[in-house]
Amino acid sequence: MRIDIITLFPEIALAPLSESIIKRAQKADLVEIYAHNLRDWATGKHKKTDDYLCGGGQGMLLKPEPIFAAIEELSTEESRILLMTPQGKPFKQVMAQTYSQHKHLIILCGHYEGVDHRVIDELIDDEISIGDYVLTNGAIAAAVVADAIIRLIPGALGDERSHQEESFSDPNMLEAPAYTKPNDFNGNCVPDVLLSGNHAKIDAWKKKQALERTKKNRPDLLDD
Ligand code: ADE
């Protein structure tokens, strides 16, 4: 897979993708990641990438011309083009699974008040939000989305089972609480059942705990 991120802040997008599992996935040629500076496609003396809103309003908007030029240069028949924006569809694990099967993703990062709507009309396949809050720029969101996608590419995680049991592999249930050693930490003990070796009992305990946790932290998932 190849991922091209278009942003005014390539370093922000790349930093979280340059360590640990995602670094190893790149070394193993499972994914190629490129972060491009949108300014490289801006023309004129000042290489302007933004401008005032038509009709008035606070802030600046990314101009269409450099974005059209960037996407014309980077896209192929196989590209899926995503825009990071708080106005987008909420990003979910099932979307990460679908995108992890694509050959080429282009992730365009919004900045300031966003992008000229003609970009969305003509170039963007999916508008994506990583949550109901506003970040200073979409490069942070692009790194989050890229990370969630890349770790699902077969071979990226050492143990293939590790993403079968985790939260959101069942999209309506969180994971059960987990413990490691020591068995007794300042009087707070690992539940006996987890030390029992009885796998049927352990599975039943995990299911019950997962449900309790979901009820407490994400009751909305159980309404779905
Ligand atoms: N850009 C700014 N805020 C964002 C969000 N919540 N999701 C995606 N892109 C964004």
Short mmCIF file of C-alpha atoms and ligand atoms in Angstrom, two decimals:
data_model
loop_
_atom_site.label_atom_id
_atom_site.label_comp_id
_atom_site.label_asym_id
_atom_site.label_seq_id
_atom_site.Cartn_x
_atom_site.Cartn_y
_atom_site.Cartn_z
CA MET A 1 0.00 0.00 0.00
CA ARG A 2 1.01 3.60 -0.59
CA ILE A 3 -0.21 6.59 1.41
CA ASP A 4 0.34 10.19 0.28
CA ILE A 5 -0.48 12.88 2.82
CA ILE A 6 -0.92 16.44 1.55
CA THR A 7 -0.56 19.05 4.28
CA LEU A 8 1.02 22.37 5.20
CA PHE A 9 2.79 20.49 8.03
CA PRO A 10 4.42 17.30 6.70
CA GLU A 11 6.56 16.88 9.85
CA ILE A 12 3.45 16.75 12.06
CA ALA A 13 1.92 14.01 9.92
CA LEU A 14 5.12 11.96 9.69
CA ALA A 15 6.38 12.13 13.29
CA PRO A 16 3.87 9.64 14.77
CA LEU A 17 4.36 7.32 11.78
CA SER A 18 8.14 7.17 12.20
CA GLU A 19 8.36 4.91 15.26
CA SER A 20 7.55 1.41 16.42
CA ILE A 21 5.04 -0.73 14.48
CA ILE A 22 4.48 1.72 11.62
CA LYS A 23 8.22 2.24 11.18
CA ARG A 24 8.66 -1.54 10.99
CA ALA A 25 5.79 -1.86 8.49
CA GLN A 26 7.60 0.63 6.22
CA LYS A 27 10.91 -1.20 6.59
CA ALA A 28 9.14 -4.46 5.70
CA ASP A 29 7.73 -2.77 2.53
CA LEU A 30 4.14 -3.27 3.68
CA VAL A 31 3.50 0.45 3.23
CA GLU A 32 5.16 3.49 1.69
CA ILE A 33 4.26 6.79 3.34
CA TYR A 34 4.94 10.20 1.79
CA ALA A 35 4.01 13.56 3.30
CA HIS A 36 3.96 16.45 0.83
CA ASN A 37 3.89 20.16 1.52
CA LEU A 38 0.88 21.68 -0.23
CA ARG A 39 2.95 24.83 -0.68
CA ASP A 40 5.06 22.97 -3.26
CA TRP A 41 2.06 23.23 -5.66
CA ALA A 42 1.31 26.88 -4.89
CA THR A 43 2.27 29.39 -7.54
CA GLY A 44 3.19 33.09 -7.49
CA LYS A 45 5.76 35.02 -5.55
CA HIS A 46 4.21 34.29 -2.16
CA LYS A 47 3.18 30.67 -2.82
CA LYS A 48 -0.20 31.44 -1.29
CA THR A 49 -2.25 28.43 -0.22
CA ASP A 50 -5.14 30.17 1.54
CA ASP A 51 -7.52 33.07 1.05
CA TYR A 52 -10.47 34.91 2.61
CA LEU A 53 -13.96 33.41 2.66
CA CYS A 54 -16.36 34.52 -0.08
CA GLY A 55 -19.35 36.24 1.47
CA GLY A 56 -17.38 37.12 4.58
CA GLY A 57 -16.73 35.21 7.79
CA GLN A 58 -13.84 34.58 10.13
CA GLY A 59 -10.60 32.91 9.11
CA MET A 60 -9.06 31.63 5.91
CA LEU A 61 -9.76 28.73 3.58
CA LEU A 62 -7.36 26.57 1.56
CA LYS A 63 -7.49 27.64 -2.09
CA PRO A 64 -8.48 25.11 -4.76
CA GLU A 65 -5.64 25.58 -7.28
CA PRO A 66 -2.69 24.03 -5.35
CA ILE A 67 -4.90 21.15 -4.14
CA PHE A 68 -6.12 20.33 -7.68
CA ALA A 69 -2.50 20.45 -8.91
CA ALA A 70 -1.26 18.18 -6.09
CA ILE A 71 -3.98 15.60 -6.60
CA GLU A 72 -3.58 15.64 -10.36
CA GLU A 73 0.09 14.83 -9.88
CA LEU A 74 -0.29 12.17 -7.17
CA SER A 75 -3.50 10.35 -8.06
CA THR A 76 -3.97 7.28 -10.23
CA GLU A 77 -6.98 5.12 -11.17
CA GLU A 78 -6.43 3.21 -7.91
CA SER A 79 -6.41 6.17 -5.53
CA ARG A 80 -9.00 6.72 -2.81
CA ILE A 81 -8.93 10.39 -1.80
CA LEU A 82 -9.78 11.32 1.79
CA LEU A 83 -10.20 14.74 3.36
CA MET A 84 -9.59 15.22 7.09
CA THR A 85 -12.22 17.60 8.42
CA PRO A 86 -14.34 17.96 11.57
CA GLN A 87 -17.30 18.10 9.13
CA GLY A 88 -16.60 14.55 7.97
CA LYS A 89 -18.07 11.12 8.75
CA PRO A 90 -16.89 9.75 12.11
CA PHE A 91 -13.87 7.47 11.56
CA LYS A 92 -14.55 3.90 12.72
CA GLN A 93 -12.60 0.64 12.92
CA VAL A 94 -14.64 -0.85 10.05
CA MET A 95 -13.52 2.06 7.86
CA ALA A 96 -9.89 1.39 8.84
CA GLN A 97 -10.42 -2.24 7.81
CA THR A 98 -11.84 -1.26 4.41
CA TYR A 99 -9.10 1.30 3.70
CA SER A 100 -6.37 -1.17 4.74
CA GLN A 101 -7.30 -3.18 1.60
CA HIS A 102 -6.75 -0.25 -0.79
CA LYS A 103 -3.61 0.03 -2.91
CA HIS A 104 -3.33 3.82 -2.70
CA LEU A 105 -4.73 6.42 -0.32
CA ILE A 106 -4.31 10.17 -0.66
CA ILE A 107 -5.07 12.00 2.58
CA LEU A 108 -5.68 15.73 2.22
CA CYS A 109 -5.42 17.71 5.45
CA GLY A 110 -7.65 20.70 6.06
CA HIS A 111 -6.30 23.79 7.77
CA TYR A 112 -7.74 27.09 9.00
CA GLU A 113 -11.48 27.02 8.24
CA GLY A 114 -11.09 24.07 5.84
CA VAL A 115 -10.97 23.82 2.04
CA ASP A 116 -12.83 25.48 -0.82
CA HIS A 117 -15.94 23.37 -1.40
CA ARG A 118 -15.10 22.75 -5.07
CA VAL A 119 -12.29 20.50 -3.82
CA ILE A 120 -14.87 18.37 -2.01
CA ASP A 121 -17.30 18.43 -4.95
CA GLU A 122 -14.75 17.33 -7.52
CA LEU A 123 -11.87 15.50 -5.86
CA ILE A 124 -12.76 13.98 -2.52
CA ASP A 125 -14.15 10.45 -2.15
CA ASP A 126 -14.67 10.57 1.63
CA GLU A 127 -14.69 13.37 4.21
CA ILE A 128 -13.48 11.98 7.55
CA SER A 129 -13.55 13.30 11.11
CA ILE A 130 -11.64 11.65 13.96
CA GLY A 131 -14.00 13.05 16.59
CA ASP A 132 -16.30 15.83 17.66
CA TYR A 133 -13.63 18.42 18.44
CA VAL A 134 -11.57 20.81 16.34
CA LEU A 135 -7.82 20.31 15.93
CA THR A 136 -5.44 23.05 14.81
CA ASN A 137 -4.83 21.16 11.58
CA GLY A 138 -5.73 17.95 9.82
CA ALA A 139 -2.17 16.56 9.79
CA ILE A 140 -2.74 15.25 13.32
CA ALA A 141 -5.95 13.56 12.17
CA ALA A 142 -4.20 12.14 9.09
CA ALA A 143 -1.57 10.49 11.31
CA VAL A 144 -4.31 8.97 13.47
CA VAL A 145 -6.19 7.58 10.44
CA ALA A 146 -3.01 6.32 8.75
CA ASP A 147 -1.89 4.58 11.95
CA ALA A 148 -5.24 2.83 12.41
CA ILE A 149 -5.17 1.65 8.77
CA ILE A 150 -1.53 0.56 8.54
CA ARG A 151 -1.59 -1.62 11.67
CA LEU A 152 -4.36 -3.68 9.99
CA ILE A 153 -2.27 -4.54 6.92
CA PRO A 154 -1.54 -8.29 7.23
CA GLY A 155 1.92 -8.71 8.75
CA ALA A 156 2.09 -5.23 10.34
CA LEU A 157 1.31 -6.55 13.81
CA GLY A 158 3.53 -9.42 14.87
CA ASP A 159 0.65 -11.47 16.27
CA GLU A 160 -2.30 -11.67 13.85
CA ARG A 161 -4.61 -12.56 16.73
CA SER A 162 -3.93 -9.30 18.51
CA HIS A 163 -6.39 -7.34 16.40
CA GLN A 164 -9.11 -9.97 16.48
CA GLU A 165 -9.83 -9.65 20.19
CA GLU A 166 -9.36 -5.91 20.58
CA SER A 167 -12.02 -3.26 21.09
CA PHE A 168 -14.06 -2.52 17.96
CA SER A 169 -13.23 -5.75 16.14
CA ASP A 170 -16.78 -6.25 17.44
CA PRO A 171 -17.90 -2.69 16.65
CA ASN A 172 -20.46 -2.70 19.47
CA MET A 173 -18.29 -3.89 22.35
CA LEU A 174 -15.21 -2.60 24.18
CA GLU A 175 -12.45 -4.94 25.36
CA ALA A 176 -12.51 -6.49 28.82
CA PRO A 177 -10.08 -5.16 31.47
CA ALA A 178 -6.62 -6.78 31.29
CA TYR A 179 -3.97 -7.50 33.92
CA THR A 180 -0.31 -8.47 34.02
CA LYS A 181 2.10 -9.28 36.90
CA PRO A 182 2.34 -8.82 39.86
CA ASN A 183 -0.74 -10.77 40.98
CA ASP A 184 -1.02 -8.55 44.07
CA PHE A 185 -0.25 -4.87 43.52
CA ASN A 186 -0.58 -2.94 46.79
CA GLY A 187 -3.50 -5.15 47.81
CA ASN A 188 -5.32 -4.78 44.46
CA CYS A 189 -5.32 -8.35 43.14
CA VAL A 190 -5.71 -9.85 39.66
CA PRO A 191 -9.18 -11.51 39.58
CA ASP A 192 -8.85 -15.18 40.62
CA VAL A 193 -10.58 -16.43 37.46
CA LEU A 194 -7.72 -15.13 35.27
CA LEU A 195 -5.25 -17.26 37.24
CA SER A 196 -7.51 -20.35 37.22
CA GLY A 197 -6.41 -21.77 33.88
CA ASN A 198 -10.08 -22.52 33.11
CA HIS A 199 -10.48 -21.04 29.62
CA ALA A 200 -14.25 -21.40 29.44
CA LYS A 201 -14.59 -19.50 32.72
CA ILE A 202 -12.07 -16.89 31.60
CA ASP A 203 -13.98 -16.31 28.33
CA ALA A 204 -17.29 -15.97 30.19
CA TRP A 205 -15.68 -13.51 32.64
CA LYS A 206 -14.20 -11.45 29.76
CA LYS A 207 -17.57 -11.27 27.98
CA LYS A 208 -19.35 -10.07 31.14
CA GLN A 209 -16.62 -7.52 31.93
CA ALA A 210 -16.61 -6.25 28.33
CA LEU A 211 -20.36 -5.68 28.54
CA GLU A 212 -20.06 -3.87 31.91
CA ARG A 213 -17.30 -1.63 30.56
CA THR A 214 -19.27 -0.84 27.42
CA LYS A 215 -22.36 0.02 29.50
CA LYS A 216 -20.27 2.35 31.65
CA ASN A 217 -18.08 4.06 29.04
CA ARG A 218 -19.92 3.72 25.71
CA PRO A 219 -23.64 3.04 26.26
CA ASP A 220 -24.21 4.50 22.77
CA LEU A 221 -22.60 1.36 21.25
CA LEU A 222 -25.25 -0.85 22.84
CA ASP A 223 -28.07 1.26 21.35
CA ASP A 224 -26.82 0.54 17.81
N1 ADE B 1 -9.25 18.80 11.40
C1 ADE B 1 -9.55 19.54 12.49
N2 ADE B 1 -10.28 18.85 13.37
C2 ADE B 1 -10.46 17.61 12.82
C3 ADE B 1 -11.16 16.44 13.24
N3 ADE B 1 -11.81 16.39 14.40
N4 ADE B 1 -11.12 15.38 12.44
C4 ADE B 1 -10.47 15.43 11.25
N5 ADE B 1 -9.81 16.51 10.80
C5 ADE B 1 -9.81 17.59 11.57
#
